[in-house]
């Protein structure tokens, strides 16, 4: 279970900012939201099922998601020998000379097998400056290890940790090394990071291959994906798998994601065939006869294609109780389809294992007190120095019955484009042309 992420001196985030999934002590306008959009972990902790991040273009929404994506990738890969001579792929805040050479800060708090953990590190492009792991098996937080440059303090609870200090490169995380050498606690923590998936709603290739593989090989996933498509009212009654001769002309659509193309080619092997997916639609004929007609996926709308490819990660996240983070979730999707995907996480029926969704979006139609509690809505805004700041609607004085969308577009919550200078420029141009802008 994901509790919070803190990031500092990374891309547009100069100061530390924290995204929290802890449910605030507030009541939604609709009491049903308090039941559906939160879940109780213990008597002291209630978490949110989803959170949406809003902000103007270039405000830093994507950078917050990139921070979690970087952290996940670095934890899972830094111990590999292939990374020995590679610089660390962090990007500090560059609009201040004091931060450009300072380390970037990353920390996550999560719950694993009923136990809270807090893990983080500070890194430059050259080395790990500090690293720490704490847990709370008996409510009180206890240290598992801390690291400052090449100095380590390792608890006995992290068995075998002492012997791994000398095996940890300056540009590698001690946690990753410990997991590589089968330390049980470190392996569990890495396992949690593997259950956090970060994807872009703009790039189907990032998850299209996963959906294709799941659909082709797992009957239960196939049924789940088809059910989602049917309930989304995109006109698809079913999806079938068929074998296609790889040597036929025009087999691969020009816009097919490369990852999906690679997956299909792997199916060819020696048979010269691969698996293709075709959607079944219903066609009305004369005398009220209804027959099935097959469509290739590239004949479907871009929104339908995205829904198909995105359905795999969504269903996997819900079934396994994982965490899914999506940038630009609304890209190529109608608002009602986006609502449906988000709504899957706000139902005990479709989300019995308390999976969590974090998404960035520009779709203000989702800003509704009928869909979200105030603590589920987050904003990112840049200041005059170009630094991003993160805050929740729950931190502002907002009434439960307020029109979230209308007030946001009016600028009452901040985090919207400042169009004053653009408007003045347009007025000046129109006056030069002899026209006026109302």
CSV table of C-alpha atoms in Angstrom, one decimal:
chain,number,residue,atom,x,y,z
A,1,UNK,CA,0.0,0.0,0.0
A,2,UNK,CA,1.3,3.4,-1.0
A,3,UNK,CA,1.3,6.0,1.7
A,4,UNK,CA,3.3,9.0,0.5
A,5,UNK,CA,6.1,10.2,-1.8
A,6,UNK,CA,8.5,13.1,-1.0
A,7,UNK,CA,10.8,14.6,-3.7
A,8,UNK,CA,13.1,17.6,-3.6
A,9,UNK,CA,15.7,19.2,-5.9
A,10,UNK,CA,14.5,17.1,-8.9
A,11,UNK,CA,13.6,18.7,-12.2
A,12,UNK,CA,11.2,21.6,-11.4
A,13,UNK,CA,10.8,20.7,-7.7
A,14,UNK,CA,13.3,22.8,-5.8
A,15,UNK,CA,12.0,22.4,-2.3
A,16,UNK,CA,10.7,19.1,-0.9
A,17,UNK,CA,7.1,18.3,-1.9
A,18,UNK,CA,5.0,15.4,-0.5
A,19,UNK,CA,2.1,13.6,-2.3
A,20,UNK,CA,0.1,11.8,0.4
A,21,UNK,CA,-2.5,9.1,0.0
A,22,UNK,CA,-3.5,9.4,3.7
A,23,UNK,CA,-7.2,10.2,4.0
A,24,UNK,CA,-7.7,13.5,5.7
A,25,UNK,CA,-10.1,13.9,8.5
A,26,UNK,CA,-12.9,15.4,6.5
A,27,UNK,CA,-16.3,14.4,5.2
A,28,UNK,CA,-17.3,14.5,1.5
A,29,UNK,CA,-20.5,16.0,0.3
A,30,UNK,CA,-21.7,12.6,-0.6
A,31,UNK,CA,-21.1,10.2,2.4
A,32,UNK,CA,-20.8,7.3,-0.1
A,33,UNK,CA,-17.5,8.8,-1.3
A,34,UNK,CA,-16.0,8.4,2.2
A,35,UNK,CA,-16.9,4.7,2.0
A,36,UNK,CA,-15.9,4.0,-1.6
A,37,UNK,CA,-12.8,6.3,-2.1
A,38,UNK,CA,-11.0,5.3,1.2
A,39,UNK,CA,-10.1,2.1,3.0
A,40,UNK,CA,-9.2,1.5,6.6
A,41,UNK,CA,-5.7,0.0,7.2
A,42,UNK,CA,-5.8,0.1,11.0
A,43,UNK,CA,-7.4,2.2,13.7
A,44,UNK,CA,-5.0,5.1,13.0
A,45,UNK,CA,-4.6,5.0,9.3
A,46,UNK,CA,-7.1,5.3,6.4
A,47,UNK,CA,-5.8,5.6,2.8
A,48,UNK,CA,-7.2,6.9,-0.5
A,49,UNK,CA,-7.9,4.6,-3.4
A,50,UNK,CA,-7.0,7.3,-6.0
A,51,UNK,CA,-5.6,10.8,-6.4
A,52,UNK,CA,-5.6,13.2,-9.3
A,53,UNK,CA,-3.0,15.8,-10.0
A,54,UNK,CA,-3.9,19.0,-11.9
A,55,UNK,CA,-1.8,22.0,-13.1
A,56,UNK,CA,-1.0,24.1,-16.1
A,57,UNK,CA,1.3,22.8,-18.9
A,58,UNK,CA,4.9,22.7,-17.7
A,59,UNK,CA,3.8,23.2,-14.1
A,60,UNK,CA,5.5,20.0,-12.9
A,61,UNK,CA,2.8,17.3,-12.9
A,62,UNK,CA,4.8,15.0,-15.1
A,63,UNK,CA,7.9,15.7,-13.1
A,64,UNK,CA,6.3,14.4,-9.9
A,65,UNK,CA,5.4,11.2,-11.7
A,66,UNK,CA,8.9,11.0,-13.2
A,67,UNK,CA,10.3,11.2,-9.7
A,68,UNK,CA,8.5,8.1,-8.7
A,69,UNK,CA,9.4,6.4,-12.0
A,70,UNK,CA,13.1,7.3,-11.5
A,71,UNK,CA,13.1,6.0,-8.0
A,72,UNK,CA,11.5,2.8,-9.0
A,73,UNK,CA,13.9,2.2,-11.9
A,74,UNK,CA,17.0,3.1,-9.8
A,75,UNK,CA,16.0,0.8,-7.0
A,76,UNK,CA,15.5,-2.1,-9.3
A,77,UNK,CA,18.6,-1.6,-11.5
A,78,UNK,CA,21.4,0.2,-9.6
A,79,UNK,CA,23.1,-3.0,-8.5
A,80,UNK,CA,23.5,-4.4,-12.0
A,81,UNK,CA,27.1,-4.6,-13.2
A,82,UNK,CA,26.1,-2.9,-16.4
A,83,UNK,CA,25.4,0.3,-14.4
A,84,UNK,CA,28.9,0.4,-12.9
A,85,UNK,CA,30.2,3.2,-15.0
A,86,UNK,CA,26.9,4.9,-15.7
A,87,UNK,CA,26.0,8.3,-14.3
A,88,UNK,CA,22.9,8.4,-12.1
A,89,UNK,CA,20.0,9.6,-14.1
A,90,UNK,CA,18.8,12.3,-11.8
A,91,UNK,CA,18.1,15.9,-12.9
A,92,UNK,CA,18.5,18.6,-10.2
A,93,UNK,CA,16.7,21.9,-10.2
A,94,UNK,CA,18.8,24.0,-12.6
A,95,UNK,CA,17.3,27.5,-12.1
A,96,UNK,CA,19.3,28.1,-8.9
A,97,UNK,CA,23.1,27.9,-8.8
A,98,UNK,CA,22.9,26.5,-5.2
A,99,UNK,CA,20.8,23.5,-6.1
A,100,UNK,CA,22.4,22.6,-9.5
A,101,UNK,CA,25.2,20.6,-7.8
A,102,UNK,CA,23.2,19.6,-4.7
A,103,UNK,CA,21.8,16.1,-4.4
A,104,UNK,CA,18.2,15.2,-5.3
A,105,UNK,CA,16.0,13.8,-2.5
A,106,UNK,CA,13.6,10.9,-2.8
A,107,UNK,CA,11.6,9.1,-0.1
A,108,UNK,CA,8.6,6.8,-0.1
A,109,UNK,CA,6.5,5.5,2.9
A,110,UNK,CA,4.5,2.4,2.3
A,111,UNK,CA,3.0,-0.6,4.0
A,112,UNK,CA,4.2,-4.1,3.3
A,113,UNK,CA,2.7,-7.2,4.9
A,114,UNK,CA,1.0,-5.1,7.5
A,115,UNK,CA,4.3,-3.3,8.4
A,116,UNK,CA,5.0,0.4,7.6
A,117,UNK,CA,8.4,1.1,5.9
A,118,UNK,CA,10.1,4.4,5.1
A,119,UNK,CA,12.9,4.3,2.5
A,120,UNK,CA,14.8,7.0,0.8
A,121,UNK,CA,18.0,8.3,-0.6
A,122,UNK,CA,19.8,11.5,-1.8
A,123,UNK,CA,21.8,11.2,-5.0
A,124,UNK,CA,23.8,13.4,-7.4
A,125,UNK,CA,24.6,12.2,-10.9
A,126,UNK,CA,27.9,10.7,-9.6
A,127,UNK,CA,27.0,8.9,-6.3
A,128,UNK,CA,24.7,8.1,-3.5
A,129,UNK,CA,25.1,10.7,-0.8
A,130,UNK,CA,22.7,9.3,1.8
A,131,UNK,CA,20.4,6.3,2.0
A,132,UNK,CA,18.1,5.0,4.8
A,133,UNK,CA,15.5,2.3,5.5
A,134,UNK,CA,13.3,2.3,8.6
A,135,UNK,CA,10.3,0.1,9.6
A,136,UNK,CA,7.7,-0.1,12.4
A,137,UNK,CA,7.0,-3.7,13.3
A,138,UNK,CA,5.8,-2.7,16.7
A,139,UNK,CA,4.3,0.7,16.0
A,140,UNK,CA,7.6,2.4,17.0
A,141,UNK,CA,9.9,3.2,14.1
A,142,UNK,CA,13.2,1.3,14.1
A,143,UNK,CA,16.3,1.7,11.9
A,144,UNK,CA,17.2,-1.1,9.5
A,145,UNK,CA,20.2,0.8,8.0
A,146,UNK,CA,21.5,4.3,7.3
A,147,UNK,CA,24.3,5.4,5.0
A,148,UNK,CA,26.2,8.6,4.6
A,149,UNK,CA,28.6,8.5,1.7
A,150,UNK,CA,30.7,5.4,2.4
A,151,UNK,CA,29.7,5.2,6.1
A,152,UNK,CA,27.1,2.6,7.0
A,153,UNK,CA,25.1,1.9,10.2
A,154,UNK,CA,23.3,-1.4,9.8
A,155,UNK,CA,20.9,-3.0,12.3
A,156,UNK,CA,21.1,-6.7,13.3
A,157,UNK,CA,17.6,-7.1,11.9
A,158,UNK,CA,19.1,-6.7,8.4
A,159,UNK,CA,20.9,-10.0,8.6
A,160,UNK,CA,24.1,-10.3,6.6
A,161,UNK,CA,24.1,-6.6,5.9
A,162,UNK,CA,27.6,-5.9,7.3
A,163,UNK,CA,29.3,-8.1,4.7
A,164,UNK,CA,27.6,-6.2,1.9
A,165,UNK,CA,29.1,-2.8,2.6
A,166,UNK,CA,32.3,-3.3,0.6
A,167,UNK,CA,30.3,-4.7,-2.3
A,168,UNK,CA,28.2,-1.5,-2.7
A,169,UNK,CA,29.5,0.9,-5.4
A,170,UNK,CA,29.3,4.7,-4.8
A,171,UNK,CA,26.6,4.9,-7.6
A,172,UNK,CA,24.6,1.9,-6.4
A,173,UNK,CA,22.0,1.7,-3.7
A,174,UNK,CA,22.8,-0.5,-0.7
A,175,UNK,CA,19.1,-1.7,-0.7
A,176,UNK,CA,19.5,-3.0,-4.3
A,177,UNK,CA,22.8,-4.8,-3.5
A,178,UNK,CA,21.3,-6.4,-0.3
A,179,UNK,CA,18.4,-7.7,-2.4
A,180,UNK,CA,20.8,-9.1,-5.0
A,181,UNK,CA,22.4,-11.1,-2.3
A,182,UNK,CA,19.1,-12.4,-1.1
A,183,UNK,CA,18.6,-10.4,2.0
A,184,UNK,CA,15.0,-11.1,2.9
A,185,UNK,CA,13.9,-7.7,4.0
A,186,UNK,CA,15.6,-6.0,1.0
A,187,UNK,CA,14.0,-8.4,-1.3
A,188,UNK,CA,10.6,-7.6,0.2
A,189,UNK,CA,11.1,-3.9,-0.3
A,190,UNK,CA,12.2,-4.4,-3.9
A,191,UNK,CA,9.1,-6.5,-4.4
A,192,UNK,CA,7.0,-3.6,-3.3
A,193,UNK,CA,8.7,-1.3,-5.9
A,194,UNK,CA,7.9,-3.9,-8.6
A,195,UNK,CA,4.2,-3.6,-7.7
A,196,UNK,CA,4.3,0.1,-8.5
A,197,UNK,CA,3.8,0.6,-12.3
A,198,UNK,CA,4.4,4.1,-13.8
A,199,UNK,CA,3.2,4.6,-17.3
A,200,UNK,CA,2.3,7.4,-19.8
A,201,UNK,CA,-1.2,7.7,-21.2
A,202,UNK,CA,0.3,9.1,-24.3
A,203,UNK,CA,2.5,6.1,-25.1
A,204,UNK,CA,0.6,2.8,-25.8
A,205,UNK,CA,3.9,1.0,-26.4
A,206,UNK,CA,4.7,1.2,-22.7
A,207,UNK,CA,1.9,-1.2,-21.8
A,208,UNK,CA,0.5,-2.6,-25.1
A,209,UNK,CA,2.8,-5.6,-25.1
A,210,UNK,CA,1.7,-6.5,-21.5
A,211,UNK,CA,-2.0,-6.4,-22.5
A,212,UNK,CA,-1.4,-8.4,-25.6
A,213,UNK,CA,0.5,-11.1,-23.7
A,214,UNK,CA,-2.1,-11.3,-21.0
A,215,UNK,CA,-4.9,-11.4,-23.4
A,216,UNK,CA,-3.3,-14.1,-25.5
A,217,UNK,CA,-2.1,-16.4,-22.7
A,218,UNK,CA,-4.5,-15.9,-19.8
A,219,UNK,CA,-8.2,-16.7,-20.2
A,220,UNK,CA,-9.2,-14.9,-17.1
A,221,UNK,CA,-7.5,-11.7,-18.2
A,222,UNK,CA,-9.1,-12.1,-21.7
A,223,UNK,CA,-12.6,-12.3,-20.1
A,224,UNK,CA,-11.8,-9.2,-17.9
A,225,UNK,CA,-10.6,-7.2,-20.8
A,226,UNK,CA,-13.6,-8.1,-23.0
A,227,UNK,CA,-16.0,-7.3,-20.1
A,228,UNK,CA,-14.4,-3.9,-19.7
A,229,UNK,CA,-14.7,-3.1,-23.4
A,230,UNK,CA,-18.3,-4.2,-23.5
A,231,UNK,CA,-19.2,-2.1,-20.5
A,232,UNK,CA,-17.4,0.9,-21.9
A,233,UNK,CA,-19.9,1.1,-24.8
A,234,UNK,CA,-17.3,1.4,-27.6
A,235,UNK,CA,-19.3,-0.9,-29.8
A,236,UNK,CA,-17.1,-4.0,-29.3
A,237,UNK,CA,-19.0,-7.1,-28.5
A,238,UNK,CA,-16.0,-9.4,-28.2
A,239,UNK,CA,-12.3,-9.7,-29.2
A,240,UNK,CA,-10.9,-12.8,-30.8
A,241,UNK,CA,-7.4,-14.2,-31.2
A,242,UNK,CA,-6.5,-15.4,-34.6
A,243,UNK,CA,-3.3,-16.7,-36.3
A,244,UNK,CA,-1.9,-14.7,-39.2
A,245,UNK,CA,0.8,-15.7,-41.6
A,246,UNK,CA,3.7,-13.3,-41.0
A,247,UNK,CA,4.7,-13.3,-44.7
A,248,UNK,CA,1.4,-11.7,-45.8
A,249,UNK,CA,1.7,-8.2,-47.0
A,250,UNK,CA,0.3,-5.5,-44.7
A,251,UNK,CA,0.2,-7.7,-41.7
A,252,UNK,CA,1.5,-5.1,-39.3
A,253,UNK,CA,-0.4,-1.8,-39.1
A,254,UNK,CA,1.9,1.2,-39.6
A,255,UNK,CA,0.9,2.7,-36.2
A,256,UNK,CA,1.3,-0.5,-34.2
A,257,UNK,CA,3.3,0.1,-31.0
A,258,UNK,CA,6.8,-1.4,-31.3
A,259,UNK,CA,6.5,-3.4,-28.1
A,260,UNK,CA,3.3,-5.0,-29.4
A,261,UNK,CA,5.0,-5.7,-32.7
A,262,UNK,CA,8.0,-7.3,-30.9
A,263,UNK,CA,5.7,-9.5,-28.8
A,264,UNK,CA,3.8,-10.7,-31.9
A,265,UNK,CA,7.0,-11.5,-33.7
A,266,UNK,CA,8.1,-13.6,-30.8
A,267,UNK,CA,5.1,-15.8,-31.3
A,268,UNK,CA,6.1,-16.6,-34.9
A,269,UNK,CA,9.1,-19.0,-34.0
A,270,UNK,CA,9.2,-21.7,-36.7
A,271,UNK,CA,5.5,-21.8,-37.6
A,272,UNK,CA,5.6,-18.6,-39.6
A,273,UNK,CA,2.4,-17.4,-37.8
A,274,UNK,CA,1.6,-14.9,-35.1
A,275,UNK,CA,-1.3,-14.0,-32.9
A,276,UNK,CA,-3.5,-11.1,-34.0
A,277,UNK,CA,-6.4,-9.5,-32.2
A,278,UNK,CA,-9.7,-8.6,-33.9
A,279,UNK,CA,-12.7,-6.9,-32.5
A,280,UNK,CA,-16.2,-8.2,-33.1
A,281,UNK,CA,-19.0,-5.7,-33.8
A,282,UNK,CA,-22.7,-6.3,-34.4
A,283,UNK,CA,-24.0,-5.3,-37.9
A,284,UNK,CA,-27.7,-4.9,-38.6
A,285,UNK,CA,-28.9,-6.4,-41.9
A,286,UNK,CA,-32.1,-6.7,-43.7
A,287,UNK,CA,-35.1,-8.4,-42.0
A,288,UNK,CA,-33.8,-7.5,-38.6
A,289,UNK,CA,-30.9,-9.9,-39.0
A,290,UNK,CA,-27.9,-9.2,-36.8
A,291,UNK,CA,-24.5,-10.6,-37.8
A,292,UNK,CA,-20.9,-10.3,-36.5
A,293,UNK,CA,-18.3,-8.4,-38.4
A,294,UNK,CA,-14.6,-8.3,-37.6
A,295,UNK,CA,-12.5,-5.2,-37.3
A,296,UNK,CA,-8.7,-5.0,-37.0
A,297,UNK,CA,-7.6,-3.0,-34.0
A,298,UNK,CA,-6.0,-0.3,-36.2
A,299,UNK,CA,-9.5,0.2,-37.7
A,300,UNK,CA,-10.8,1.2,-34.2
A,301,UNK,CA,-10.7,4.7,-33.0
A,302,UNK,CA,-7.5,5.8,-31.1
A,303,UNK,CA,-9.5,6.0,-27.9
A,304,UNK,CA,-10.7,2.4,-28.3
A,305,UNK,CA,-7.2,1.2,-29.0
A,306,UNK,CA,-5.9,3.0,-26.0
A,307,UNK,CA,-8.7,1.5,-23.8
A,308,UNK,CA,-7.8,-2.0,-25.1
A,309,UNK,CA,-4.1,-1.5,-24.4
A,310,UNK,CA,-4.6,0.2,-21.0
A,311,UNK,CA,-7.1,-2.5,-19.8
A,312,UNK,CA,-4.3,-4.9,-19.2
A,313,UNK,CA,-2.4,-2.8,-16.6
A,314,UNK,CA,-5.7,-1.7,-15.0
A,315,UNK,CA,-7.1,-5.2,-14.5
A,316,UNK,CA,-3.7,-6.5,-13.3
A,317,UNK,CA,-3.5,-3.6,-10.8
A,318,UNK,CA,-7.0,-4.3,-9.5
A,319,UNK,CA,-6.6,-8.0,-9.2
A,320,UNK,CA,-3.2,-7.9,-7.5
A,321,UNK,CA,-3.8,-4.9,-5.2
A,322,UNK,CA,-0.9,-3.0,-6.8
A,323,UNK,CA,-0.3,0.8,-7.4
A,324,UNK,CA,-0.8,2.3,-10.9
A,325,UNK,CA,0.5,5.7,-11.8
A,326,UNK,CA,-0.6,7.2,-15.1
A,327,UNK,CA,0.6,10.5,-16.6
A,328,UNK,CA,-2.0,12.1,-19.0
A,329,UNK,CA,-4.6,9.5,-18.2
A,330,UNK,CA,-7.2,11.3,-20.3
A,331,UNK,CA,-5.2,11.3,-23.6
A,332,UNK,CA,-7.4,10.1,-26.4
A,333,UNK,CA,-10.2,9.0,-24.0
A,334,UNK,CA,-13.6,10.5,-23.6
A,335,UNK,CA,-14.3,11.9,-20.2
A,336,UNK,CA,-16.9,9.2,-19.4
A,337,UNK,CA,-14.3,6.5,-20.2
A,338,UNK,CA,-11.8,8.1,-18.0
A,339,UNK,CA,-14.4,8.3,-15.2
A,340,UNK,CA,-15.1,4.6,-15.7
A,341,UNK,CA,-11.5,3.6,-15.4
A,342,UNK,CA,-11.0,5.7,-12.2
A,343,UNK,CA,-14.3,4.5,-10.9
A,344,UNK,CA,-13.0,0.9,-11.0
A,345,UNK,CA,-10.7,1.8,-8.1
A,346,UNK,CA,-13.6,3.3,-6.0
A,347,UNK,CA,-15.7,0.1,-5.7
A,348,UNK,CA,-15.3,-2.7,-3.3
A,349,UNK,CA,-16.7,-5.0,-6.0
A,350,UNK,CA,-14.0,-4.1,-8.6
A,351,UNK,CA,-11.3,-3.2,-6.1
A,352,UNK,CA,-11.5,-5.7,-3.2
A,353,UNK,CA,-7.7,-5.7,-2.7
A,354,UNK,CA,-7.4,-1.9,-2.3
A,355,UNK,CA,-5.3,-1.2,-5.4
A,356,UNK,CA,-4.4,2.5,-5.8
A,357,UNK,CA,-4.4,4.8,-8.8
A,358,UNK,CA,-2.5,8.1,-9.1
A,359,UNK,CA,-2.9,10.1,-12.2
A,360,UNK,CA,-2.1,13.4,-13.8
A,361,UNK,CA,-4.7,15.1,-16.0
A,362,UNK,CA,-6.0,18.3,-17.6
A,363,UNK,CA,-9.6,17.0,-17.7
A,364,UNK,CA,-11.5,19.4,-15.6
A,365,UNK,CA,-14.7,17.5,-16.1
A,366,UNK,CA,-13.4,15.1,-13.5
A,367,UNK,CA,-13.2,17.9,-10.9
A,368,UNK,CA,-16.4,17.1,-9.2
A,369,UNK,CA,-17.5,16.6,-5.5
A,370,UNK,CA,-19.6,13.7,-6.8
A,371,UNK,CA,-16.5,11.8,-7.8
A,372,UNK,CA,-13.8,12.9,-5.4
A,373,UNK,CA,-13.1,14.0,-1.9
A,374,UNK,CA,-11.1,17.2,-1.5
A,375,UNK,CA,-8.0,15.2,-0.3
A,376,UNK,CA,-8.0,13.3,-3.6
A,377,UNK,CA,-7.4,16.4,-5.7
A,378,UNK,CA,-3.9,17.8,-5.9
A,379,UNK,CA,-2.5,20.8,-7.7
A,380,UNK,CA,1.0,21.7,-9.0
A,381,UNK,CA,1.9,25.3,-9.6
A,382,UNK,CA,5.2,27.1,-10.5
A,383,UNK,CA,6.3,30.2,-8.7
A,384,UNK,CA,8.2,33.2,-10.3
A,385,UNK,CA,11.5,31.4,-10.0
A,386,UNK,CA,10.2,28.4,-12.0
A,387,UNK,CA,10.0,26.1,-9.0
A,388,UNK,CA,7.0,23.7,-8.7
A,389,UNK,CA,4.9,23.5,-5.5
A,390,UNK,CA,2.4,20.8,-4.7
A,391,UNK,CA,-0.7,21.2,-2.5
A,392,UNK,CA,-4.1,19.4,-2.0
A,393,UNK,CA,-7.5,20.9,-2.2
A,394,UNK,CA,-8.0,19.7,1.4
A,395,UNK,CA,-5.4,22.3,2.4
A,396,UNK,CA,-7.6,25.2,1.1
A,397,UNK,CA,-10.7,26.5,2.7
A,398,UNK,CA,-13.3,25.0,0.3
A,399,UNK,CA,-16.9,24.1,1.1
A,400,UNK,CA,-18.1,20.5,0.4
A,401,UNK,CA,-20.8,21.8,-2.0
A,402,UNK,CA,-18.4,24.1,-4.0
A,403,UNK,CA,-18.2,23.6,-7.7
A,404,UNK,CA,-14.6,22.3,-7.9
A,405,UNK,CA,-14.4,22.6,-11.7
A,406,UNK,CA,-15.9,26.1,-12.0
A,407,UNK,CA,-13.8,27.4,-9.1
A,408,UNK,CA,-10.6,25.9,-10.5
A,409,UNK,CA,-11.2,27.4,-14.0
A,410,UNK,CA,-11.8,30.8,-12.3
A,411,UNK,CA,-8.4,30.5,-10.7
A,412,UNK,CA,-9.6,30.2,-7.1
A,413,UNK,CA,-7.3,27.3,-6.4
A,414,UNK,CA,-4.3,28.4,-8.6
A,415,UNK,CA,-2.5,25.9,-10.8
A,416,UNK,CA,-3.9,27.3,-14.0
A,417,UNK,CA,-2.2,28.9,-17.0
A,418,UNK,CA,-1.6,32.7,-16.6
A,419,UNK,CA,-3.0,34.1,-19.8
A,420,UNK,CA,-2.8,37.8,-19.0
A,421,UNK,CA,0.3,38.5,-21.1
A,422,UNK,CA,-1.0,36.4,-24.0
A,423,UNK,CA,-4.3,38.3,-23.9
A,424,UNK,CA,-2.5,41.7,-23.9
A,425,UNK,CA,-0.4,40.6,-26.9
A,426,UNK,CA,-3.5,39.5,-28.8
A,427,UNK,CA,-5.2,42.9,-28.1
A,428,UNK,CA,-2.2,44.8,-29.3
A,429,UNK,CA,-2.1,42.8,-32.5
A,430,UNK,CA,-5.8,43.2,-33.1
A,431,UNK,CA,-5.6,46.9,-32.6
A,432,UNK,CA,-2.8,47.1,-35.2
A,433,UNK,CA,-5.2,45.3,-37.6
A,434,UNK,CA,-8.1,47.6,-36.8
A,435,UNK,CA,-10.0,44.9,-34.8
A,436,UNK,CA,-10.9,44.7,-31.2
A,437,UNK,CA,-11.1,41.7,-28.8
A,438,UNK,CA,-13.9,41.8,-26.3
